[in-house]
JSON list of C-alpha atoms in Angstrom, two decimals:
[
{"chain": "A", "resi": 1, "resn": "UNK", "atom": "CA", "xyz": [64.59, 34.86, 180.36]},
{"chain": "A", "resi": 2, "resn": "UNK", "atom": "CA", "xyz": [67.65, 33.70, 180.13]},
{"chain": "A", "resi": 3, "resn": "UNK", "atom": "CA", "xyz": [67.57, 32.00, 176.82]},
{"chain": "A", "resi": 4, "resn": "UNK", "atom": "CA", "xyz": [65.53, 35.06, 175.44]},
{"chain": "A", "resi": 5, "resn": "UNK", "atom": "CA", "xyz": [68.75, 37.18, 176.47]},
{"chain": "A", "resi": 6, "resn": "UNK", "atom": "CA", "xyz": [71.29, 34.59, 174.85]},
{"chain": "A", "resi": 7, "resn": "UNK", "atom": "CA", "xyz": [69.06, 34.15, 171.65]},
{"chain": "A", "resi": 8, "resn": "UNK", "atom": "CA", "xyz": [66.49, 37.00, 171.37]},
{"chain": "A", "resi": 9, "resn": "UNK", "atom": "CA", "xyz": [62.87, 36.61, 170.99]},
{"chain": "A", "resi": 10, "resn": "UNK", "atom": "CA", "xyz": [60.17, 37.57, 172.67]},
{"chain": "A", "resi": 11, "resn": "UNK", "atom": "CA", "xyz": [58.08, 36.99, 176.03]},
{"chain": "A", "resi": 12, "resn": "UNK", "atom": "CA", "xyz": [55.98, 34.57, 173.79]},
{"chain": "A", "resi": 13, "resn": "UNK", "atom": "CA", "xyz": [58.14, 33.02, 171.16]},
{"chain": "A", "resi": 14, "resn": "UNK", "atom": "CA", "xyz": [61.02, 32.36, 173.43]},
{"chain": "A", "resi": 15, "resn": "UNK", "atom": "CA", "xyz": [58.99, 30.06, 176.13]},
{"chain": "A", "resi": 16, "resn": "UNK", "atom": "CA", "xyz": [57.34, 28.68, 173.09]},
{"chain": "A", "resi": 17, "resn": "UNK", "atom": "CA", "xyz": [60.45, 27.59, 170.94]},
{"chain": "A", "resi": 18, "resn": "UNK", "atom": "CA", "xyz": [61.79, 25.63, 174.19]},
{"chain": "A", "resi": 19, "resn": "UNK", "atom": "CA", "xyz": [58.78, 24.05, 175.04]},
{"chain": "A", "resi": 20, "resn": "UNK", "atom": "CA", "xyz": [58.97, 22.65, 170.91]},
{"chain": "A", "resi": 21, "resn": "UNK", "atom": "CA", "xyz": [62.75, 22.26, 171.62]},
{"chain": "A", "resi": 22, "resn": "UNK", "atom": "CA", "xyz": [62.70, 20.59, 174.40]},
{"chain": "A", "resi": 23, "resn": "UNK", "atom": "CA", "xyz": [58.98, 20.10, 176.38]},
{"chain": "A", "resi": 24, "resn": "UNK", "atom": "CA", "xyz": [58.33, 20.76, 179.79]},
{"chain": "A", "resi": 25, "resn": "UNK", "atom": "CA", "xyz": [61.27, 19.74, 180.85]},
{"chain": "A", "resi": 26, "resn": "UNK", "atom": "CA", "xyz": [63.06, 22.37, 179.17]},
{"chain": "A", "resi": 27, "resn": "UNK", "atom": "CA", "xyz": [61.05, 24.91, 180.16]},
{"chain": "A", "resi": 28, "resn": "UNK", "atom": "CA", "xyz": [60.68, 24.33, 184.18]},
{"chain": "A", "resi": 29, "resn": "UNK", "atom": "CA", "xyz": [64.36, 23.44, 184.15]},
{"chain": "A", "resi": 30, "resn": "UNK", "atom": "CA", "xyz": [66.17, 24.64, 187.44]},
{"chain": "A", "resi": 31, "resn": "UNK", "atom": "CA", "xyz": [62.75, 25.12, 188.95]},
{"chain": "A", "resi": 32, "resn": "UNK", "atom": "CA", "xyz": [63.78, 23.45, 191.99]},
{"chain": "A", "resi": 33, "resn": "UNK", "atom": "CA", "xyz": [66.75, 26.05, 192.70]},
{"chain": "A", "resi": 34, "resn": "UNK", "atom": "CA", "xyz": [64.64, 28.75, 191.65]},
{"chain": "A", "resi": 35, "resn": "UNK", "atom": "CA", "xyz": [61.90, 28.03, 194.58]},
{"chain": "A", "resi": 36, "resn": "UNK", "atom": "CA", "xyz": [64.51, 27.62, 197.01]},
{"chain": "A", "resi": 37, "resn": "UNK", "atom": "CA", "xyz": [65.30, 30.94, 196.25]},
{"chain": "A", "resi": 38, "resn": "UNK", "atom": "CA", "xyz": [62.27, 32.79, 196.26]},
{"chain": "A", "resi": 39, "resn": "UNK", "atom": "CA", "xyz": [61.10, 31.25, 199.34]},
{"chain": "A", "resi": 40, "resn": "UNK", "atom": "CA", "xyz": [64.51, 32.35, 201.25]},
{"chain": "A", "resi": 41, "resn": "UNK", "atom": "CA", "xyz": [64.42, 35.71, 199.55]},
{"chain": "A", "resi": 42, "resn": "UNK", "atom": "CA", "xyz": [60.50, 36.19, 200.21]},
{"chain": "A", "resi": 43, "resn": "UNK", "atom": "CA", "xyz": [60.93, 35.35, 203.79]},
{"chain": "A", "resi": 44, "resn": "UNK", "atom": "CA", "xyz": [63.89, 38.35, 204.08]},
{"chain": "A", "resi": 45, "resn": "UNK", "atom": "CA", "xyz": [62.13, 40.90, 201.89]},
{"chain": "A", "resi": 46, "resn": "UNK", "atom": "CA", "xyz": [59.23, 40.28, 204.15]},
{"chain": "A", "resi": 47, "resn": "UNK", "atom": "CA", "xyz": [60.06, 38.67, 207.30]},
{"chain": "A", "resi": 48, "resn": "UNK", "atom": "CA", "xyz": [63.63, 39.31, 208.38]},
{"chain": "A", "resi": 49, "resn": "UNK", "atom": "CA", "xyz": [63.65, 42.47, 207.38]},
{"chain": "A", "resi": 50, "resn": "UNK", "atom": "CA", "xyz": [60.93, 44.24, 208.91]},
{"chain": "A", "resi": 51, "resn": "UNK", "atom": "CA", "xyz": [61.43, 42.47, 212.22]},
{"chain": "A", "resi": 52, "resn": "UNK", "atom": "CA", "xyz": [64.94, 43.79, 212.03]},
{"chain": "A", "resi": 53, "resn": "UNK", "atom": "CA", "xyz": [63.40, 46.66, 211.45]},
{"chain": "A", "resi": 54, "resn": "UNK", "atom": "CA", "xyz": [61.18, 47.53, 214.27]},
{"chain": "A", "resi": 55, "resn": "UNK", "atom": "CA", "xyz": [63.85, 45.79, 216.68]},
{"chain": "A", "resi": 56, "resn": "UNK", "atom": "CA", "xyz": [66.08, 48.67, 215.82]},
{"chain": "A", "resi": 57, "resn": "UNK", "atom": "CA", "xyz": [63.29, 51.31, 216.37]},
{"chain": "A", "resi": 58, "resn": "UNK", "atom": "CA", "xyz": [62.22, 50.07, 219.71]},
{"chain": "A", "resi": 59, "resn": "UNK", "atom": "CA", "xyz": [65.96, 49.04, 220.79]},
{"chain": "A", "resi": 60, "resn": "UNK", "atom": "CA", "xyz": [68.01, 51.87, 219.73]},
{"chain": "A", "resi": 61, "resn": "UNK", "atom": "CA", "xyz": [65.76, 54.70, 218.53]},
{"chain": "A", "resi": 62, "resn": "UNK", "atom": "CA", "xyz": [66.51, 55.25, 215.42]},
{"chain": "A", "resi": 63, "resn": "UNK", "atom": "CA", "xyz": [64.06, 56.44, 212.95]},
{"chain": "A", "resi": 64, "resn": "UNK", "atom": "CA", "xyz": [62.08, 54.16, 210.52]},
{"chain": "A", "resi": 65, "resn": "UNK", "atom": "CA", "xyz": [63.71, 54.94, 207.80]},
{"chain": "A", "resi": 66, "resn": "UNK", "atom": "CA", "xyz": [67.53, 54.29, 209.41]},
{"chain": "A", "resi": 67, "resn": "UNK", "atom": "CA", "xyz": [66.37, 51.12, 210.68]},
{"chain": "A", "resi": 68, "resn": "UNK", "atom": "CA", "xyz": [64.75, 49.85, 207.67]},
{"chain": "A", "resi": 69, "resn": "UNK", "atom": "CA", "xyz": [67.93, 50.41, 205.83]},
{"chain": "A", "resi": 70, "resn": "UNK", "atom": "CA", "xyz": [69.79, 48.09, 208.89]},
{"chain": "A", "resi": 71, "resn": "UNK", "atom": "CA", "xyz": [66.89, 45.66, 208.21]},
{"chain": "A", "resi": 72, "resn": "UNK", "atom": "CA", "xyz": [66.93, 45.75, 204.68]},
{"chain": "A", "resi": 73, "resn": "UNK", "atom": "CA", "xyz": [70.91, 45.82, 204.50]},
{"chain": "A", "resi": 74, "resn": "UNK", "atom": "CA", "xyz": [71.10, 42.68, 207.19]},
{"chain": "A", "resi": 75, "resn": "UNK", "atom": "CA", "xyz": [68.05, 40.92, 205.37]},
{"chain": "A", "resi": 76, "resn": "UNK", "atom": "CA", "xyz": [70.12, 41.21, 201.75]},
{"chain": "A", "resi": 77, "resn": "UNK", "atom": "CA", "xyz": [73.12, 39.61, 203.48]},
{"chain": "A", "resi": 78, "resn": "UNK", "atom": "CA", "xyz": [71.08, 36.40, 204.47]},
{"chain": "A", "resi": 79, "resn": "UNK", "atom": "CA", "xyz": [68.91, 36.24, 201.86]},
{"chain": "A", "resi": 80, "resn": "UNK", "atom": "CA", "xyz": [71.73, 36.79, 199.45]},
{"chain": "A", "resi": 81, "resn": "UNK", "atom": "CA", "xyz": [74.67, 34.68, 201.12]},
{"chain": "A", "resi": 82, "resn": "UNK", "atom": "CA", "xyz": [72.32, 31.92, 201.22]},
{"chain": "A", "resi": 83, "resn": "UNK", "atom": "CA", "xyz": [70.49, 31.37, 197.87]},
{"chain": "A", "resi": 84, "resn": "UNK", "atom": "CA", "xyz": [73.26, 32.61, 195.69]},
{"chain": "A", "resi": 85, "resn": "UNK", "atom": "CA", "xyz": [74.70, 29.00, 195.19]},
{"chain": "A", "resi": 86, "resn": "UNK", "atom": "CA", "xyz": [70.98, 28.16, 194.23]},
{"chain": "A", "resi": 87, "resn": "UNK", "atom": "CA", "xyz": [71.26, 31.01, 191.83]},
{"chain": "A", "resi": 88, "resn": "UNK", "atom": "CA", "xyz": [74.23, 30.32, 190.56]},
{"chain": "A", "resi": 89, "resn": "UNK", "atom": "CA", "xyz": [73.27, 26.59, 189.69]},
{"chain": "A", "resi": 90, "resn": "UNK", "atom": "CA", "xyz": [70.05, 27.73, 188.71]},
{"chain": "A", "resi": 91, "resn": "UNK", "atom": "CA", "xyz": [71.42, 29.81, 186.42]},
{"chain": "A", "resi": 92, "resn": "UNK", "atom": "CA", "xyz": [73.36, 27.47, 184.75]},
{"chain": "A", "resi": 93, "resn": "UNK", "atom": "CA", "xyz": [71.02, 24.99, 184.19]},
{"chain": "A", "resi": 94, "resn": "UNK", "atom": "CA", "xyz": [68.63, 27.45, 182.31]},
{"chain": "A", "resi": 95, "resn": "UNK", "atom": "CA", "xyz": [71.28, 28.83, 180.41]},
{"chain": "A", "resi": 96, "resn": "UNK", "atom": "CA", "xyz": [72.58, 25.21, 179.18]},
{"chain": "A", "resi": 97, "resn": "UNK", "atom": "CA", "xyz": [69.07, 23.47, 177.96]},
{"chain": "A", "resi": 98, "resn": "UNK", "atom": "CA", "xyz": [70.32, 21.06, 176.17]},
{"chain": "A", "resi": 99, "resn": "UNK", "atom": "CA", "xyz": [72.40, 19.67, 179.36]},
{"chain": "A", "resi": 100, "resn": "UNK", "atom": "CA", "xyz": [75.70, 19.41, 177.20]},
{"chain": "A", "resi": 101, "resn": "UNK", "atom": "CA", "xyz": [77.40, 20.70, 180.20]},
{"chain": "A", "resi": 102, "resn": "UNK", "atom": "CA", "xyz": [74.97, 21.17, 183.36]},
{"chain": "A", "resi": 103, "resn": "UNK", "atom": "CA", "xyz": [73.57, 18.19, 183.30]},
{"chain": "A", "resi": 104, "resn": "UNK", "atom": "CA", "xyz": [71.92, 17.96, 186.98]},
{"chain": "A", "resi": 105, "resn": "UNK", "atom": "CA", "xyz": [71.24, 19.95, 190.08]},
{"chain": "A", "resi": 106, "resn": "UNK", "atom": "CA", "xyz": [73.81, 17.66, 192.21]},
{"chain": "A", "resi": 107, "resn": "UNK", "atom": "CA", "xyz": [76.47, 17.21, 189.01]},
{"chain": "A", "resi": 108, "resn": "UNK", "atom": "CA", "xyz": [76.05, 21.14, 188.29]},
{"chain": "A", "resi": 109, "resn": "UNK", "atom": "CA", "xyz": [76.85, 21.70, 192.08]},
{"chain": "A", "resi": 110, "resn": "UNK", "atom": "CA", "xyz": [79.96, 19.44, 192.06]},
{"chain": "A", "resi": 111, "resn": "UNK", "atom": "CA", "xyz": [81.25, 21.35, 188.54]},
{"chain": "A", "resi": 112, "resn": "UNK", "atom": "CA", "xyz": [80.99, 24.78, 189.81]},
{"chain": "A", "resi": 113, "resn": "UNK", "atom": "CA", "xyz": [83.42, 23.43, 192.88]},
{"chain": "A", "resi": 114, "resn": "UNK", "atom": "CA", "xyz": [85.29, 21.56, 190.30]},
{"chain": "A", "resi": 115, "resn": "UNK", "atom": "CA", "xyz": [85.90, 24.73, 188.48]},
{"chain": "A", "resi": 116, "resn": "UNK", "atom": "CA", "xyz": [86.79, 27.03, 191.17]},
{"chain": "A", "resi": 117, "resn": "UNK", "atom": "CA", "xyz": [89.80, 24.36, 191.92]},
{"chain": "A", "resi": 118, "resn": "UNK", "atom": "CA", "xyz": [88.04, 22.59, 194.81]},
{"chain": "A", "resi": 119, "resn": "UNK", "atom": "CA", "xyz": [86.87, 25.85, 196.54]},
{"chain": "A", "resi": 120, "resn": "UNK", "atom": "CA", "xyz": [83.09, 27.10, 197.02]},
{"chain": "A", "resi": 121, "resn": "UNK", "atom": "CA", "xyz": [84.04, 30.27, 196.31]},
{"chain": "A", "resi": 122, "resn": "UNK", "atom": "CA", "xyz": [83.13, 29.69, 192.51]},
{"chain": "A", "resi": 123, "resn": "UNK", "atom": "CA", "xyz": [79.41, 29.20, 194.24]},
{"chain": "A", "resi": 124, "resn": "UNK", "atom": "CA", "xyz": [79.34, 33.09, 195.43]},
{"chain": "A", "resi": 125, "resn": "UNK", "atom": "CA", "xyz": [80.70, 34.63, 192.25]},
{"chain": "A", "resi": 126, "resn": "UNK", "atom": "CA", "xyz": [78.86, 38.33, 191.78]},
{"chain": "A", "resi": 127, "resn": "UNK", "atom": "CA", "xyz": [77.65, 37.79, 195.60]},
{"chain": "A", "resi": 128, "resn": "UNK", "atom": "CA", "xyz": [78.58, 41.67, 196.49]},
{"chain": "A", "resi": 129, "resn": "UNK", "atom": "CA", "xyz": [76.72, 42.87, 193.48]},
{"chain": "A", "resi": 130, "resn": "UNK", "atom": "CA", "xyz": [73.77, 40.98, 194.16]},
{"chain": "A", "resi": 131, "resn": "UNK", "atom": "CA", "xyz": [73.62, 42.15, 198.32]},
{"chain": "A", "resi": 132, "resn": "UNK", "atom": "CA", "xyz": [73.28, 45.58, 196.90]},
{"chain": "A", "resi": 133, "resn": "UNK", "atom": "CA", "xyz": [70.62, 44.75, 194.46]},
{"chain": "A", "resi": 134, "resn": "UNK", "atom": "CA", "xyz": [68.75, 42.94, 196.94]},
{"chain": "A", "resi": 135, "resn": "UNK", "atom": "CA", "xyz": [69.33, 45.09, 199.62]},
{"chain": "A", "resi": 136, "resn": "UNK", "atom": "CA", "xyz": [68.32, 48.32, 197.38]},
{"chain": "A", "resi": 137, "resn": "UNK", "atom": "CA", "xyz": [65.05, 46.14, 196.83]},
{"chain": "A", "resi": 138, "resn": "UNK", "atom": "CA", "xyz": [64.23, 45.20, 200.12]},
{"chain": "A", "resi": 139, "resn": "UNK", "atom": "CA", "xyz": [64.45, 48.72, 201.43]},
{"chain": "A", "resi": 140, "resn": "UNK", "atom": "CA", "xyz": [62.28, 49.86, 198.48]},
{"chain": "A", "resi": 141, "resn": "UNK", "atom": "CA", "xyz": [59.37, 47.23, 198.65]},
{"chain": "A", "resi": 142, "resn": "UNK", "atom": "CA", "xyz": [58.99, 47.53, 202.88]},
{"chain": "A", "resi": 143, "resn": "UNK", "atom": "CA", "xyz": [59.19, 51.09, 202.31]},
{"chain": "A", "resi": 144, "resn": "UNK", "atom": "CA", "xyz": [56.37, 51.16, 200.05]},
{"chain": "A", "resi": 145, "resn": "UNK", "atom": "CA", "xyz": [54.57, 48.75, 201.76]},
{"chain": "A", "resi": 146, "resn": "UNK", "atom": "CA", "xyz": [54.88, 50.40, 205.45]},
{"chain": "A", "resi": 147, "resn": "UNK", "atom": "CA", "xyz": [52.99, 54.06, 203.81]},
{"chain": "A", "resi": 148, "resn": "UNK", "atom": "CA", "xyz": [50.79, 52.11, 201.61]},
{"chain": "A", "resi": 149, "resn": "UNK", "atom": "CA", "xyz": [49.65, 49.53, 204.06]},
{"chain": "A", "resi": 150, "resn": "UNK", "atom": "CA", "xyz": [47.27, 51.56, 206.23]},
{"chain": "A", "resi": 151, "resn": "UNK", "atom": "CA", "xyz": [45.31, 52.53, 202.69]},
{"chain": "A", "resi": 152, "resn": "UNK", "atom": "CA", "xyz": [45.28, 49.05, 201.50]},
{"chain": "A", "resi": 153, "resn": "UNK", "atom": "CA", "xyz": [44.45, 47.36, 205.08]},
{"chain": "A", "resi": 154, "resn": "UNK", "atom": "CA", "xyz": [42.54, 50.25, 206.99]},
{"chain": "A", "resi": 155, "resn": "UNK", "atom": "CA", "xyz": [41.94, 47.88, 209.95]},
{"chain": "A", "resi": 156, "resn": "UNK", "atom": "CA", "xyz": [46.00, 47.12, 210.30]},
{"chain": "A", "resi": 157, "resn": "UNK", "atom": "CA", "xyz": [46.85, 48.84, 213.77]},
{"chain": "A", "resi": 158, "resn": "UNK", "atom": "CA", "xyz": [49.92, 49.73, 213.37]},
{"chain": "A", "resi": 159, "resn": "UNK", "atom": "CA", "xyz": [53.15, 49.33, 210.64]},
{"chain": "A", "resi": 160, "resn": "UNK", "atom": "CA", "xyz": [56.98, 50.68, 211.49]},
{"chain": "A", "resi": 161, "resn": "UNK", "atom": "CA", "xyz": [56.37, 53.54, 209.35]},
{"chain": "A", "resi": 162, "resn": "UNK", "atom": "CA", "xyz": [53.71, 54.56, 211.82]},
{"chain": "A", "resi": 163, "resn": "UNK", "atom": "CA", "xyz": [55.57, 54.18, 214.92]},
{"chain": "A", "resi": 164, "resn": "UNK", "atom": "CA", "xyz": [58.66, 55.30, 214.02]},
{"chain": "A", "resi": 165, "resn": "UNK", "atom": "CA", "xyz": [60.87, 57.14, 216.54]},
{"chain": "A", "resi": 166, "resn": "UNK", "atom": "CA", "xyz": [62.61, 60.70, 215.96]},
{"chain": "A", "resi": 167, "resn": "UNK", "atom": "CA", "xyz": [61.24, 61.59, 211.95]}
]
């Protein structure tokens, strides 16, 4: 996607033109950081945050929806703050096939730092932007998933959105 966004192309012909560019290498390039962060983020979207969730429900009574928005809000802060360095690198590695610059995970890593004068900070650039993206998600997908659970899985007991507290 993201050479299709630098050069254009479509869904077909711009997977296509790297794989005759530059094989399968080019095209599962960063695919390392890119499962690193899917597994973190899946395990917030759909772990972390619903547990969050229902802790808030049975701790402090609020409703389901008030405490899926804690849960989804605290789940986009780990999920986020943790895999947005694999992003990041990620990132750069798909946007630089060739490997002129980003050569390697571990020499990508030690540029970024490099750039940002010696900090990690240049690691977490865009991190705010991306908690509310993520955050926005997570509260949409368990929502959706708590009223359309009970239709989809008929023998599921209960979900938070059916024992919520005070709606």
């Amino acid at each position: 996607m993201i050479q299709q966004q630098r050069f254009g192309g479509s869904i077909i012909s711009a997977p296509s033109r790297i794989f005759s560019q530059y094989g399968l290498h080019g095209l599962f390039r960063g695919l390392a950081m890119t499962l690193g962060r899917e597994s973190i983020f899946t395990l917030s979207m759909l772990g972390i945050t619903p547990a969050i969730q229902k802790e808030l429900v049975e701790r402090s009574g609020l409703d389901s929806s008030s405490a899926l928005a804690g849960g989804a809000l605290s789940g986009a802060i780990f999920a986020a703050t943790i895999t947005h360095p694999l992003d990041t690198i990620k990132t750069c590695l798909q946007g630089d096939v060739q490997g002129i610059k980003f050569k390697t995970h571990a020499q990508t890593f030690s540029l970024l730092i490099q750039e940002s004068h010696g900090s990690f900070l240049g690691l977490f650039k865009g991190l705010n932007w991306r908690i509310a993206l993520i955050s926005t998600t997570f509260f949409l997908v368990n929502d959706f998933k708590d009223r359309f659970a009970p239709f989809l899985f008929p023998r599921r007991l209960s979900t938070p959105h059916n024992s919520k507290k005070g709606d």
